[in-house]
PDB file of C-alpha atoms in Angstrom:
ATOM      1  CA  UNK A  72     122.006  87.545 119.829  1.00  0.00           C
ATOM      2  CA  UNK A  73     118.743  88.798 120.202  1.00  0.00           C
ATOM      3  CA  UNK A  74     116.097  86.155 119.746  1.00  0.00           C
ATOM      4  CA  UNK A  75     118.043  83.591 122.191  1.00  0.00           C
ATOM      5  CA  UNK A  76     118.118  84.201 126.322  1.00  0.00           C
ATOM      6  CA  UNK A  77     121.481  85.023 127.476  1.00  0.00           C
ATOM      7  CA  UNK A  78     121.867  81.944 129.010  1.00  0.00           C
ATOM      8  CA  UNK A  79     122.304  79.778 125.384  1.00  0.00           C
ATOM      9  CA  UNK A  80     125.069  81.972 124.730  1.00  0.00           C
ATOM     10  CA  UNK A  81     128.268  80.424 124.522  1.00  0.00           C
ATOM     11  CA  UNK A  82     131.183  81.606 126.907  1.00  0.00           C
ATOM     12  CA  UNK A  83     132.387  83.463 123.679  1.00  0.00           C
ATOM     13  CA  UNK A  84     129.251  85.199 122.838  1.00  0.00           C
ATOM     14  CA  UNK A  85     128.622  86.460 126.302  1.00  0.00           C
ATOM     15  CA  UNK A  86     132.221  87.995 125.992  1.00  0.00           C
ATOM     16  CA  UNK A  87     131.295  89.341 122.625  1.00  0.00           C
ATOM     17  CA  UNK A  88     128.226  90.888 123.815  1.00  0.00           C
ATOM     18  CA  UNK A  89     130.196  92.280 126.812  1.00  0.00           C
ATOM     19  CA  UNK A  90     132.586  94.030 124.155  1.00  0.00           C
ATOM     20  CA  UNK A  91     129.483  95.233 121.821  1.00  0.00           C
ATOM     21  CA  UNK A  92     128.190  96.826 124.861  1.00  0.00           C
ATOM     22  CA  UNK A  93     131.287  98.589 126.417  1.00  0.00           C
ATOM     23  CA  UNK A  94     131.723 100.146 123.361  1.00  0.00           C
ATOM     24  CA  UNK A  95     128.342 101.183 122.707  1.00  0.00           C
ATOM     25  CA  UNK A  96     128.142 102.553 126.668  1.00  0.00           C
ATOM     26  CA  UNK A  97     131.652 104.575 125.624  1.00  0.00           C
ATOM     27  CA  UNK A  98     130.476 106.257 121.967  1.00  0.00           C
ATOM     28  CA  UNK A  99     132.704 104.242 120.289  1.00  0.00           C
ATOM     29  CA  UNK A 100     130.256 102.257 118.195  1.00  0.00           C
ATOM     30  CA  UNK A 101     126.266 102.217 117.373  1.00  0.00           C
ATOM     31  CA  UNK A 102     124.011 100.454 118.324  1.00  0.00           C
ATOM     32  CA  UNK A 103     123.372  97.570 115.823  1.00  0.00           C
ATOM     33  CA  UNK A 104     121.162  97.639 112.946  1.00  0.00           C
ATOM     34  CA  UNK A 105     119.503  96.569 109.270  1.00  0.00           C
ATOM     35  CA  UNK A 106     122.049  97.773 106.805  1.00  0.00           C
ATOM     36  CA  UNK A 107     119.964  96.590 104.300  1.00  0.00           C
ATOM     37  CA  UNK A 108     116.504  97.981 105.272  1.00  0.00           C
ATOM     38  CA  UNK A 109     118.486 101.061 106.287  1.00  0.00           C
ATOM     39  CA  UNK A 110     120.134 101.358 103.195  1.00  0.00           C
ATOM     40  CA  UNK A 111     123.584  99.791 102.094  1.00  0.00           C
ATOM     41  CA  UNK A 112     121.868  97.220  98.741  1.00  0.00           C
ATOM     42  CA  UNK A 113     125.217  97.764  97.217  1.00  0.00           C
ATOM     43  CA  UNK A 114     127.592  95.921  99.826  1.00  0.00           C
ATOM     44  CA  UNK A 115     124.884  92.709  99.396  1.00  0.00           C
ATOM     45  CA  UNK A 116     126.562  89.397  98.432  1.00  0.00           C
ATOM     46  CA  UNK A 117     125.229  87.280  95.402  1.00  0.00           C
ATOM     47  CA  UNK A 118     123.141  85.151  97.537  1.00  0.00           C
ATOM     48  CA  UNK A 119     121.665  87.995  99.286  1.00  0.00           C
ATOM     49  CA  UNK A 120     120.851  89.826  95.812  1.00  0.00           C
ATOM     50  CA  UNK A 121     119.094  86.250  94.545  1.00  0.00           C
ATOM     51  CA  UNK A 122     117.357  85.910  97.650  1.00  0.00           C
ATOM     52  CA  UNK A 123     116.240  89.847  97.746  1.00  0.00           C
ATOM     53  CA  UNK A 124     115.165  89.576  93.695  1.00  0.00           C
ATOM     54  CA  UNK A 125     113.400  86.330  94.934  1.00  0.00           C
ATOM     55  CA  UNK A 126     111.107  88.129  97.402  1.00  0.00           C
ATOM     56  CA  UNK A 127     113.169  87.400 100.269  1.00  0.00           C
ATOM     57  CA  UNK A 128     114.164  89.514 102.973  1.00  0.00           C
ATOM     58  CA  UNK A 129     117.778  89.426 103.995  1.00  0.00           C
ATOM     59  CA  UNK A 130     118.894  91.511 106.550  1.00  0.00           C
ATOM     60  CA  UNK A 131     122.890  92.436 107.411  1.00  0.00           C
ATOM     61  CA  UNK A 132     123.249  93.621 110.669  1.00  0.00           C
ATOM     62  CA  UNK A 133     126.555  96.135 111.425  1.00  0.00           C
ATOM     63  CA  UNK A 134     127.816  98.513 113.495  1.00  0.00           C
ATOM     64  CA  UNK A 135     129.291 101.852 112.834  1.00  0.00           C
ATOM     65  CA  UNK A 136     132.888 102.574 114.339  1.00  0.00           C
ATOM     66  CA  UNK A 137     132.920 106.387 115.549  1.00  0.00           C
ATOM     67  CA  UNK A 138     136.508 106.790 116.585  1.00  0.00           C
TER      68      UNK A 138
END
């Protein structure tokens, strides 16, 4: 949702984004981030793994849920 203005969004993703940010405001979740830059290689999916041994760069974005 980052690299698009707010105003592409669909009614959905605004509502999404919304959610992500209530719970981010409340402690409930992080912030996203790169699980795979920040760790994580094991949860990567067989394309992901082919694309990483290829020299690509693949990134999985996630949350953490604190409560």
């Amino acid at each position: 949702m980052n690299h698009i203005g707010k105003e592409d969004l669909s009614s959905e993703e605004k509502e999404f984004g919304d959610w992500l940010l209530l719970g981010i405001d409340k402690g409930w979740v992080s912030e996203p981030y790169c699980h795979t830059h920040d760790g994580g290689y094991q949860y990567m999916s067989e394309e992901e793994i082919e694309e990483w041994e290829a020299g690509g760069d693949p990134c999985e974005h996630v949350i953490r849920i604190f409560i």
